[in-house]
PDB file of C-alpha atoms in Angstrom:
ATOM      1  CA  MET M 246     -12.635  38.065  -5.002  1.00  0.00           C
ATOM      2  CA  GLY M 247     -13.700  41.237  -3.788  1.00  0.00           C
ATOM      3  CA  HIS M 248     -16.450  43.299  -5.516  1.00  0.00           C
ATOM      4  CA  LEU M 249     -16.252  43.768  -9.415  1.00  0.00           C
ATOM      5  CA  ILE M 250     -15.469  47.251 -10.843  1.00  0.00           C
ATOM      6  CA  ALA M 251     -15.821  48.774 -13.962  1.00  0.00           C
ATOM      7  CA  SER M 252     -13.865  52.014 -15.617  1.00  0.00           C
ATOM      8  CA  LEU M 253     -14.375  53.866 -18.823  1.00  0.00           C
ATOM      9  CA  PRO M 254     -11.540  56.431 -18.580  1.00  0.00           C
ATOM     10  CA  GLN M 255     -10.816  56.902 -22.026  1.00  0.00           C
ATOM     11  CA  TYR M 256     -12.804  59.832 -22.792  1.00  0.00           C
ATOM     12  CA  ASP M 257     -14.361  60.323 -19.186  1.00  0.00           C
ATOM     13  CA  LEU M 258     -13.403  64.131 -19.555  1.00  0.00           C
ATOM     14  CA  PRO M 259     -14.958  66.385 -16.576  1.00  0.00           C
ATOM     15  CA  PHE M 260     -17.672  68.062 -18.648  1.00  0.00           C
ATOM     16  CA  LEU M 261     -18.741  64.648 -19.886  1.00  0.00           C
ATOM     17  CA  GLN M 262     -18.656  62.435 -16.752  1.00  0.00           C
ATOM     18  CA  ALA M 263     -22.496  62.687 -16.341  1.00  0.00           C
ATOM     19  CA  ASP M 264     -22.890  61.398 -19.892  1.00  0.00           C
ATOM     20  CA  THR M 265     -20.340  58.539 -19.322  1.00  0.00           C
ATOM     21  CA  ASP M 266     -22.135  57.555 -16.170  1.00  0.00           C
ATOM     22  CA  ALA M 267     -25.381  57.304 -18.128  1.00  0.00           C
ATOM     23  CA  TRP M 268     -23.537  55.364 -20.606  1.00  0.00           C
ATOM     24  CA  TRP M 269     -22.441  52.883 -18.081  1.00  0.00           C
ATOM     25  CA  GLN M 270     -25.910  52.684 -16.583  1.00  0.00           C
ATOM     26  CA  GLY M 271     -26.953  51.299 -19.970  1.00  0.00           C
ATOM     27  CA  ILE M 272     -24.119  48.904 -20.497  1.00  0.00           C
ATOM     28  CA  ALA M 273     -25.006  47.707 -16.978  1.00  0.00           C
ATOM     29  CA  ARG M 274     -28.595  46.998 -17.818  1.00  0.00           C
ATOM     30  CA  HIS M 275     -27.321  45.098 -20.929  1.00  0.00           C
ATOM     31  CA  LEU M 276     -24.946  43.201 -18.864  1.00  0.00           C
ATOM     32  CA  ARG M 277     -27.343  41.979 -16.431  1.00  0.00           C
ATOM     33  CA  ASP M 278     -29.872  41.132 -18.953  1.00  0.00           C
ATOM     34  CA  GLN M 279     -26.933  38.698 -20.104  1.00  0.00           C
ATOM     35  CA  GLY M 280     -27.409  37.051 -16.774  1.00  0.00           C
ATOM     36  CA  LEU M 281     -23.721  38.436 -15.482  1.00  0.00           C
ATOM     37  CA  PRO M 282     -23.792  38.425 -11.806  1.00  0.00           C
ATOM     38  CA  ASP M 283     -22.329  41.389  -9.397  1.00  0.00           C
ATOM     39  CA  VAL M 284     -22.438  44.098 -12.236  1.00  0.00           C
ATOM     40  CA  PRO M 285     -21.007  47.414 -10.787  1.00  0.00           C
ATOM     41  CA  ASP M 286     -23.764  50.077 -10.201  1.00  0.00           C
ATOM     42  CA  HIS M 287     -21.207  52.873 -10.542  1.00  0.00           C
ATOM     43  CA  LEU M 288     -17.866  53.420 -12.424  1.00  0.00           C
ATOM     44  CA  THR M 289     -14.771  53.215 -10.445  1.00  0.00           C
ATOM     45  CA  ARG M 290     -12.659  56.480 -11.018  1.00  0.00           C
ATOM     46  CA  ILE M 291      -9.043  56.621  -9.702  1.00  0.00           C
ATOM     47  CA  GLU M 292      -6.067  58.915 -11.181  1.00  0.00           C
ATOM     48  CA  ASP M 293      -4.127  55.869 -11.927  1.00  0.00           C
ATOM     49  CA  ASN M 294      -6.041  54.212 -14.808  1.00  0.00           C
ATOM     50  CA  GLU M 295      -3.411  51.225 -14.818  1.00  0.00           C
ATOM     51  CA  ARG M 296      -4.165  50.223 -11.136  1.00  0.00           C
ATOM     52  CA  ASN M 297      -7.771  49.577 -12.747  1.00  0.00           C
ATOM     53  CA  TRP M 298      -6.624  47.750 -15.809  1.00  0.00           C
ATOM     54  CA  ARG M 299      -4.500  45.340 -13.401  1.00  0.00           C
ATOM     55  CA  ASN M 300      -7.425  45.089 -10.719  1.00  0.00           C
ATOM     56  CA  PRO M 301      -8.270  41.172 -10.948  1.00  0.00           C
ATOM     57  CA  ASN M 302     -11.818  42.321  -9.852  1.00  0.00           C
ATOM     58  CA  LEU M 303     -12.520  44.371 -13.150  1.00  0.00           C
ATOM     59  CA  LEU M 304     -15.430  43.432 -15.426  1.00  0.00           C
ATOM     60  CA  VAL M 305     -15.039  45.699 -18.285  1.00  0.00           C
ATOM     61  CA  THR M 306     -13.150  48.872 -19.238  1.00  0.00           C
ATOM     62  CA  GLN M 307     -11.918  50.992 -21.921  1.00  0.00           C
ATOM     63  CA  THR M 308      -7.981  51.314 -22.829  1.00  0.00           C
ATOM     64  CA  CYS M 309      -5.852  52.374 -25.505  1.00  0.00           C
ATOM     65  CA  GLY M 310      -4.588  49.748 -28.138  1.00  0.00           C
ATOM     66  CA  TYR M 311      -0.960  50.532 -27.579  1.00  0.00           C
ATOM     67  CA  PRO M 312      -0.775  49.570 -24.209  1.00  0.00           C
ATOM     68  CA  LEU M 313      -3.056  46.885 -24.716  1.00  0.00           C
ATOM     69  CA  MET M 314      -0.392  45.398 -27.084  1.00  0.00           C
ATOM     70  CA  THR M 315       2.605  46.013 -24.797  1.00  0.00           C
ATOM     71  CA  GLU M 316       2.406  46.598 -21.116  1.00  0.00           C
ATOM     72  CA  LEU M 317      -1.251  45.148 -20.562  1.00  0.00           C
ATOM     73  CA  GLN M 318      -1.033  42.114 -22.919  1.00  0.00           C
ATOM     74  CA  GLN M 319      -0.867  39.924 -19.562  1.00  0.00           C
ATOM     75  CA  ASP M 320      -4.017  41.957 -18.098  1.00  0.00           C
ATOM     76  CA  LEU M 321      -6.622  42.965 -20.550  1.00  0.00           C
ATOM     77  CA  ARG M 322      -8.377  41.173 -23.602  1.00  0.00           C
ATOM     78  CA  ALA M 323     -10.124  43.324 -26.425  1.00  0.00           C
ATOM     79  CA  VAL M 324     -13.577  42.329 -26.664  1.00  0.00           C
ATOM     80  CA  ALA M 325     -15.394  45.301 -28.788  1.00  0.00           C
ATOM     81  CA  THR M 326     -14.391  47.977 -30.744  1.00  0.00           C
ATOM     82  CA  PRO M 327     -16.228  51.287 -30.729  1.00  0.00           C
ATOM     83  CA  VAL M 328     -17.429  52.779 -33.980  1.00  0.00           C
ATOM     84  CA  PHE M 329     -17.340  56.726 -33.557  1.00  0.00           C
ATOM     85  CA  ASN M 330     -19.180  59.576 -35.439  1.00  0.00           C
ATOM     86  CA  CYS M 331     -16.465  62.113 -35.823  1.00  0.00           C
ATOM     87  CA  GLU M 332     -13.949  63.657 -38.506  1.00  0.00           C
ATOM     88  CA  GLY M 333     -11.089  61.278 -38.550  1.00  0.00           C
ATOM     89  CA  CYS M 334     -13.067  58.177 -37.688  1.00  0.00           C
ATOM     90  CA  ALA M 335     -14.310  55.243 -40.198  1.00  0.00           C
ATOM     91  CA  GLY M 336     -15.868  52.205 -39.455  1.00  0.00           C
ATOM     92  CA  GLY M 337     -14.023  50.772 -36.334  1.00  0.00           C
ATOM     93  CA  THR M 338     -10.801  52.915 -36.833  1.00  0.00           C
ATOM     94  CA  TYR M 339      -9.715  56.220 -35.823  1.00  0.00           C
ATOM     95  CA  SER M 340      -6.800  58.499 -36.378  1.00  0.00           C
ATOM     96  CA  SER M 341      -4.941  61.522 -34.945  1.00  0.00           C
ATOM     97  CA  ALA M 342      -5.364  65.174 -35.753  1.00  0.00           C
ATOM     98  CA  VAL M 343      -1.680  66.663 -36.056  1.00  0.00           C
ATOM     99  CA  ILE M 344      -2.585  70.240 -34.786  1.00  0.00           C
ATOM    100  CA  VAL M 345      -0.761  73.552 -35.068  1.00  0.00           C
ATOM    101  CA  HIS M 346      -1.477  76.989 -34.094  1.00  0.00           C
ATOM    102  CA  ALA M 347      -3.917  78.554 -36.631  1.00  0.00           C
ATOM    103  CA  HIS M 348      -1.453  81.244 -37.328  1.00  0.00           C
ATOM    104  CA  SER M 349       1.284  79.308 -37.888  1.00  0.00           C
ATOM    105  CA  ASP M 350       3.070  78.992 -41.475  1.00  0.00           C
ATOM    106  CA  TYR M 351       3.592  75.014 -41.238  1.00  0.00           C
ATOM    107  CA  GLN M 352       2.120  73.557 -44.219  1.00  0.00           C
ATOM    108  CA  ASP M 353       3.386  69.870 -43.870  1.00  0.00           C
ATOM    109  CA  LEU M 354       5.160  67.538 -41.620  1.00  0.00           C
ATOM    110  CA  THR M 355       8.671  68.403 -42.769  1.00  0.00           C
ATOM    111  CA  ASP M 356       8.018  71.946 -41.618  1.00  0.00           C
ATOM    112  CA  LEU M 357       7.859  70.668 -38.062  1.00  0.00           C
ATOM    113  CA  ARG M 358      11.750  69.761 -38.064  1.00  0.00           C
ATOM    114  CA  GLY M 359      13.517  71.386 -35.288  1.00  0.00           C
ATOM    115  CA  HIS M 360      10.305  72.537 -33.679  1.00  0.00           C
ATOM    116  CA  ARG M 361       8.495  71.536 -30.308  1.00  0.00           C
ATOM    117  CA  VAL M 362       5.889  68.278 -29.700  1.00  0.00           C
ATOM    118  CA  ALA M 363       3.662  67.783 -27.059  1.00  0.00           C
ATOM    119  CA  ILE M 364       2.383  64.259 -26.343  1.00  0.00           C
ATOM    120  CA  ASN M 365       0.105  63.124 -23.649  1.00  0.00           C
ATOM    121  CA  ASN M 366       1.926  60.395 -22.572  1.00  0.00           C
ATOM    122  CA  TRP M 367       4.644  57.884 -23.634  1.00  0.00           C
ATOM    123  CA  ASN M 368       2.420  54.898 -24.035  1.00  0.00           C
ATOM    124  CA  SER M 369      -0.358  56.391 -26.145  1.00  0.00           C
ATOM    125  CA  HIS M 370      -1.097  55.283 -29.582  1.00  0.00           C
ATOM    126  CA  SER M 371      -2.907  58.551 -30.478  1.00  0.00           C
ATOM    127  CA  GLY M 372      -0.484  61.042 -29.148  1.00  0.00           C
ATOM    128  CA  MET M 373       2.916  59.285 -29.470  1.00  0.00           C
ATOM    129  CA  ASN M 374       2.916  55.985 -31.420  1.00  0.00           C
ATOM    130  CA  ALA M 375       0.668  57.205 -34.443  1.00  0.00           C
ATOM    131  CA  LEU M 376       2.766  60.574 -34.654  1.00  0.00           C
ATOM    132  CA  ARG M 377       6.103  58.489 -34.613  1.00  0.00           C
ATOM    133  CA  HIS M 378       4.932  56.245 -37.417  1.00  0.00           C
ATOM    134  CA  SER M 379       4.066  59.364 -39.461  1.00  0.00           C
ATOM    135  CA  ILE M 380       7.378  61.394 -38.816  1.00  0.00           C
ATOM    136  CA  ALA M 381       9.540  58.039 -39.078  1.00  0.00           C
ATOM    137  CA  PRO M 382       9.784  58.550 -42.913  1.00  0.00           C
ATOM    138  CA  LEU M 383      11.054  62.085 -42.301  1.00  0.00           C
ATOM    139  CA  ALA M 384      13.547  61.545 -39.598  1.00  0.00           C
ATOM    140  CA  GLU M 385      16.164  59.876 -41.521  1.00  0.00           C
ATOM    141  CA  GLY M 386      17.185  57.919 -38.373  1.00  0.00           C
ATOM    142  CA  LYS M 387      17.800  61.080 -36.323  1.00  0.00           C
ATOM    143  CA  ALA M 388      15.935  63.134 -33.754  1.00  0.00           C
ATOM    144  CA  PHE M 389      13.154  65.561 -35.661  1.00  0.00           C
ATOM    145  CA  PHE M 390      12.048  67.632 -32.878  1.00  0.00           C
ATOM    146  CA  SER M 391      13.893  69.998 -30.615  1.00  0.00           C
ATOM    147  CA  GLN M 392      12.043  69.293 -27.565  1.00  0.00           C
ATOM    148  CA  VAL M 393       9.260  66.402 -26.517  1.00  0.00           C
ATOM    149  CA  LEU M 394       6.901  67.982 -24.106  1.00  0.00           C
ATOM    150  CA  VAL M 395       4.925  64.990 -22.287  1.00  0.00           C
ATOM    151  CA  SER M 396       1.761  67.112 -21.164  1.00  0.00           C
ATOM    152  CA  GLY M 397      -0.061  64.380 -19.248  1.00  0.00           C
ATOM    153  CA  GLY M 398      -3.530  64.276 -21.538  1.00  0.00           C
ATOM    154  CA  HIS M 399      -4.464  65.157 -24.867  1.00  0.00           C
ATOM    155  CA  VAL M 400      -6.498  68.328 -23.542  1.00  0.00           C
ATOM    156  CA  LEU M 401      -3.220  69.757 -21.799  1.00  0.00           C
ATOM    157  CA  SER M 402      -1.464  69.389 -25.411  1.00  0.00           C
ATOM    158  CA  ILE M 403      -4.304  70.860 -26.855  1.00  0.00           C
ATOM    159  CA  GLN M 404      -3.527  73.835 -24.275  1.00  0.00           C
ATOM    160  CA  ALA M 405       0.316  73.682 -24.615  1.00  0.00           C
ATOM    161  CA  VAL M 406      -0.016  74.300 -28.417  1.00  0.00           C
ATOM    162  CA  ALA M 407      -2.675  76.970 -28.248  1.00  0.00           C
ATOM    163  CA  ALA M 408      -0.556  78.770 -25.531  1.00  0.00           C
ATOM    164  CA  GLY M 409       2.650  78.524 -27.583  1.00  0.00           C
ATOM    165  CA  ARG M 410       4.555  76.211 -25.479  1.00  0.00           C
ATOM    166  CA  ALA M 411       4.609  73.443 -28.238  1.00  0.00           C
ATOM    167  CA  ASP M 412       4.324  73.672 -31.750  1.00  0.00           C
ATOM    168  CA  VAL M 413       2.430  70.349 -32.554  1.00  0.00           C
ATOM    169  CA  ALA M 414       0.582  67.641 -31.133  1.00  0.00           C
ATOM    170  CA  ALA M 415      -1.132  64.713 -32.123  1.00  0.00           C
ATOM    171  CA  ILE M 416      -4.477  64.389 -30.819  1.00  0.00           C
ATOM    172  CA  ASP M 417      -6.992  61.556 -30.645  1.00  0.00           C
ATOM    173  CA  SER M 418      -9.659  62.420 -33.503  1.00  0.00           C
ATOM    174  CA  VAL M 419     -12.376  61.585 -30.637  1.00  0.00           C
ATOM    175  CA  THR M 420     -11.151  63.628 -28.259  1.00  0.00           C
ATOM    176  CA  TRP M 421     -10.616  66.686 -30.621  1.00  0.00           C
ATOM    177  CA  ALA M 422     -14.082  66.280 -32.084  1.00  0.00           C
ATOM    178  CA  LEU M 423     -15.471  66.449 -28.311  1.00  0.00           C
ATOM    179  CA  MET M 424     -13.327  69.545 -27.457  1.00  0.00           C
ATOM    180  CA  ARG M 425     -14.321  71.381 -30.670  1.00  0.00           C
ATOM    181  CA  ARG M 426     -18.239  70.408 -29.717  1.00  0.00           C
ATOM    182  CA  TYR M 427     -18.181  71.279 -26.262  1.00  0.00           C
ATOM    183  CA  HIS M 428     -15.356  73.448 -25.508  1.00  0.00           C
ATOM    184  CA  PRO M 429     -14.182  75.438 -28.547  1.00  0.00           C
ATOM    185  CA  GLU M 430     -12.214  78.073 -27.082  1.00  0.00           C
ATOM    186  CA  ALA M 431      -8.674  76.622 -27.674  1.00  0.00           C
ATOM    187  CA  SER M 432      -9.532  74.595 -30.848  1.00  0.00           C
ATOM    188  CA  LYS M 433     -10.607  77.833 -32.406  1.00  0.00           C
ATOM    189  CA  ILE M 434      -7.164  79.129 -32.727  1.00  0.00           C
ATOM    190  CA  LEU M 435      -5.568  75.772 -33.851  1.00  0.00           C
ATOM    191  CA  ARG M 436      -5.644  74.097 -37.037  1.00  0.00           C
ATOM    192  CA  ILE M 437      -5.389  70.460 -38.420  1.00  0.00           C
ATOM    193  CA  LEU M 438      -2.095  70.153 -40.369  1.00  0.00           C
ATOM    194  CA  THR M 439      -2.664  66.406 -41.518  1.00  0.00           C
ATOM    195  CA  TRP M 440      -3.973  63.276 -39.819  1.00  0.00           C
ATOM    196  CA  THR M 441      -2.107  60.154 -39.059  1.00  0.00           C
ATOM    197  CA  ALA M 442      -2.918  56.715 -40.559  1.00  0.00           C
ATOM    198  CA  PRO M 443      -6.051  54.907 -39.456  1.00  0.00           C
ATOM    199  CA  ALA M 444      -5.934  52.317 -36.780  1.00  0.00           C
ATOM    200  CA  PRO M 445      -8.551  50.202 -34.813  1.00  0.00           C
ATOM    201  CA  SER M 446     -10.384  52.592 -32.099  1.00  0.00           C
ATOM    202  CA  LEU M 447      -9.753  52.291 -28.354  1.00  0.00           C
ATOM    203  CA  PRO M 448     -11.119  49.053 -27.488  1.00  0.00           C
ATOM    204  CA  TYR M 449     -13.418  48.043 -24.808  1.00  0.00           C
ATOM    205  CA  ALA M 450     -12.077  45.033 -22.604  1.00  0.00           C
ATOM    206  CA  VAL M 451     -12.052  42.434 -20.019  1.00  0.00           C
ATOM    207  CA  ARG M 452      -9.439  40.913 -17.810  1.00  0.00           C
ATOM    208  CA  ILE M 453      -7.468  38.014 -19.639  1.00  0.00           C
ATOM    209  CA  GLU M 454      -8.736  35.653 -16.841  1.00  0.00           C
ATOM    210  CA  ALA M 455     -12.167  36.123 -17.962  1.00  0.00           C
ATOM    211  CA  ASP M 456     -13.593  32.827 -19.332  1.00  0.00           C
ATOM    212  CA  GLU M 457     -15.015  32.444 -22.632  1.00  0.00           C
ATOM    213  CA  HIS M 458     -18.653  32.473 -21.313  1.00  0.00           C
ATOM    214  CA  THR M 459     -18.171  35.701 -19.759  1.00  0.00           C
ATOM    215  CA  PHE M 460     -16.283  37.326 -22.736  1.00  0.00           C
ATOM    216  CA  GLN M 461     -18.943  36.302 -24.991  1.00  0.00           C
ATOM    217  CA  LYS M 462     -21.676  37.625 -22.551  1.00  0.00           C
ATOM    218  CA  VAL M 463     -19.929  41.279 -22.252  1.00  0.00           C
ATOM    219  CA  GLN M 464     -19.396  41.310 -26.019  1.00  0.00           C
ATOM    220  CA  THR M 465     -23.152  40.645 -26.797  1.00  0.00           C
ATOM    221  CA  ALA M 466     -24.209  43.410 -24.044  1.00  0.00           C
ATOM    222  CA  LEU M 467     -21.544  45.973 -25.307  1.00  0.00           C
ATOM    223  CA  ILE M 468     -23.092  45.215 -28.954  1.00  0.00           C
ATOM    224  CA  ALA M 469     -26.522  45.542 -27.616  1.00  0.00           C
ATOM    225  CA  ALA M 470     -26.109  48.816 -25.772  1.00  0.00           C
ATOM    226  CA  GLY M 471     -24.540  50.188 -28.889  1.00  0.00           C
ATOM    227  CA  ALA M 472     -27.598  49.504 -30.885  1.00  0.00           C
ATOM    228  CA  ASP M 473     -30.339  50.488 -28.044  1.00  0.00           C
ATOM    229  CA  PRO M 474     -32.463  53.068 -29.232  1.00  0.00           C
ATOM    230  CA  ASP M 475     -33.165  54.317 -25.538  1.00  0.00           C
ATOM    231  CA  LEU M 476     -29.210  55.086 -25.382  1.00  0.00           C
ATOM    232  CA  ALA M 477     -29.098  56.751 -28.601  1.00  0.00           C
ATOM    233  CA  ALA M 478     -29.212  60.416 -27.073  1.00  0.00           C
ATOM    234  CA  VAL M 479     -26.186  59.612 -24.890  1.00  0.00           C
ATOM    235  CA  ARG M 480     -24.190  57.853 -27.552  1.00  0.00           C
ATOM    236  CA  ASP M 481     -24.625  60.822 -29.599  1.00  0.00           C
ATOM    237  CA  ARG M 482     -23.421  63.234 -26.631  1.00  0.00           C
ATOM    238  CA  LEU M 483     -20.294  60.869 -26.782  1.00  0.00           C
ATOM    239  CA  GLN M 484     -19.945  60.702 -30.573  1.00  0.00           C
ATOM    240  CA  LEU M 485     -20.335  56.904 -30.359  1.00  0.00           C
ATOM    241  CA  LYS M 486     -22.294  55.094 -32.881  1.00  0.00           C
ATOM    242  CA  GLY M 487     -21.953  51.635 -31.844  1.00  0.00           C
ATOM    243  CA  PHE M 488     -19.557  48.381 -31.536  1.00  0.00           C
ATOM    244  CA  ILE M 489     -17.669  45.890 -33.488  1.00  0.00           C
ATOM    245  CA  PRO M 490     -16.916  42.417 -31.986  1.00  0.00           C
ATOM    246  CA  CYS M 491     -13.090  41.972 -31.834  1.00  0.00           C
ATOM    247  CA  ASP M 492     -10.452  40.241 -29.758  1.00  0.00           C
ATOM    248  CA  THR M 493      -6.661  41.374 -28.977  1.00  0.00           C
ATOM    249  CA  PRO M 494      -4.786  40.330 -32.360  1.00  0.00           C
ATOM    250  CA  ASP M 495      -7.338  42.775 -34.063  1.00  0.00           C
ATOM    251  CA  TYR M 496      -4.740  45.375 -32.417  1.00  0.00           C
ATOM    252  CA  GLN M 497      -1.743  44.111 -34.263  1.00  0.00           C
ATOM    253  CA  THR M 498      -1.917  47.297 -36.166  1.00  0.00           C
ATOM    254  CA  MET M 499      -0.428  49.257 -33.143  1.00  0.00           C
ATOM    255  CA  LEU M 500       2.770  47.096 -33.334  1.00  0.00           C
ATOM    256  CA  ASP M 501       2.945  47.492 -36.704  1.00  0.00           C
ATOM    257  CA  PHE M 502       3.264  50.994 -36.445  1.00  0.00           C
ATOM    258  CA  ARG M 503       6.002  50.573 -34.062  1.00  0.00           C
ATOM    259  CA  SER M 504       8.065  48.099 -36.061  1.00  0.00           C
ATOM    260  CA  GLN M 505       7.752  50.371 -39.301  1.00  0.00           C
ATOM    261  CA  ALA M 506       9.100  52.965 -37.372  1.00  0.00           C
ATOM    262  CA  GLU M 507      12.125  51.043 -35.884  1.00  0.00           C
ATOM    263  CA  ALA M 508      12.902  49.697 -39.444  1.00  0.00           C
ATOM    264  CA  LEU M 509      13.271  53.210 -40.546  1.00  0.00           C
ATOM    265  CA  GLY M 510      15.700  53.923 -37.640  1.00  0.00           C
ATOM    266  CA  TYR M 511      13.396  55.855 -35.548  1.00  0.00           C
ATOM    267  CA  PRO M 512      12.496  53.754 -32.646  1.00  0.00           C
ATOM    268  CA  VAL M 513      11.848  56.664 -30.182  1.00  0.00           C
ATOM    269  CA  LEU M 514       9.761  59.977 -30.706  1.00  0.00           C
ATOM    270  CA  ALA M 515      12.435  62.533 -30.683  1.00  0.00           C
TER     271      ALA M 515
END
């Protein structure tokens, strides 16, 4: 086995990387306090997050709950659910803000039939799965949107709606809060049409092969970091309040959303 790595890619926006690094330094200190060996000094950032998620040397990461329950179920095990301090979040859950242009006439989801949607990617809960779940009761088993634009990221979806290249997008509530707080330009010309149903927040996870001893120590360290007063300022900048212990079955909600859409004859967002 090579050197252990860690990654926290989910909210690692360019303007927050210094805060994400500071947050990792705090987590790493608590991991070392638990006696874990070879804790990485720095995060590993690569363009292909899935390569890190599948890396056998991964110690801890954050991923999306939908791929956790689908293509990554043989790779990762959820260990802690973050609790965020922002609109659309409650306890250890989050929703997606369904955003449209501020000057549009849309009043509810039914008004979006035949219009263009932007999604960040096909394996996203917040950008695709939650929205599919919301649209399924309205779609009557048919295509609902005229076009699905795959933007490549939530910020790019925000920009697509702001620029008029798409009419609607579902944006993870934490990303939406961070953009409104630190880069409000685009969000000022957008508005929230509605929110998707709540689901467990994006999990911190370990490799599926991690033994129970390691799992428990990582979980304990994360919960301690989430309550550490010395890390309160960086947690605030990241909209983070703390953690709830969890395990992978707690993310069954993601598969429930999918199966409910399928039962209504809407297996693919379209």
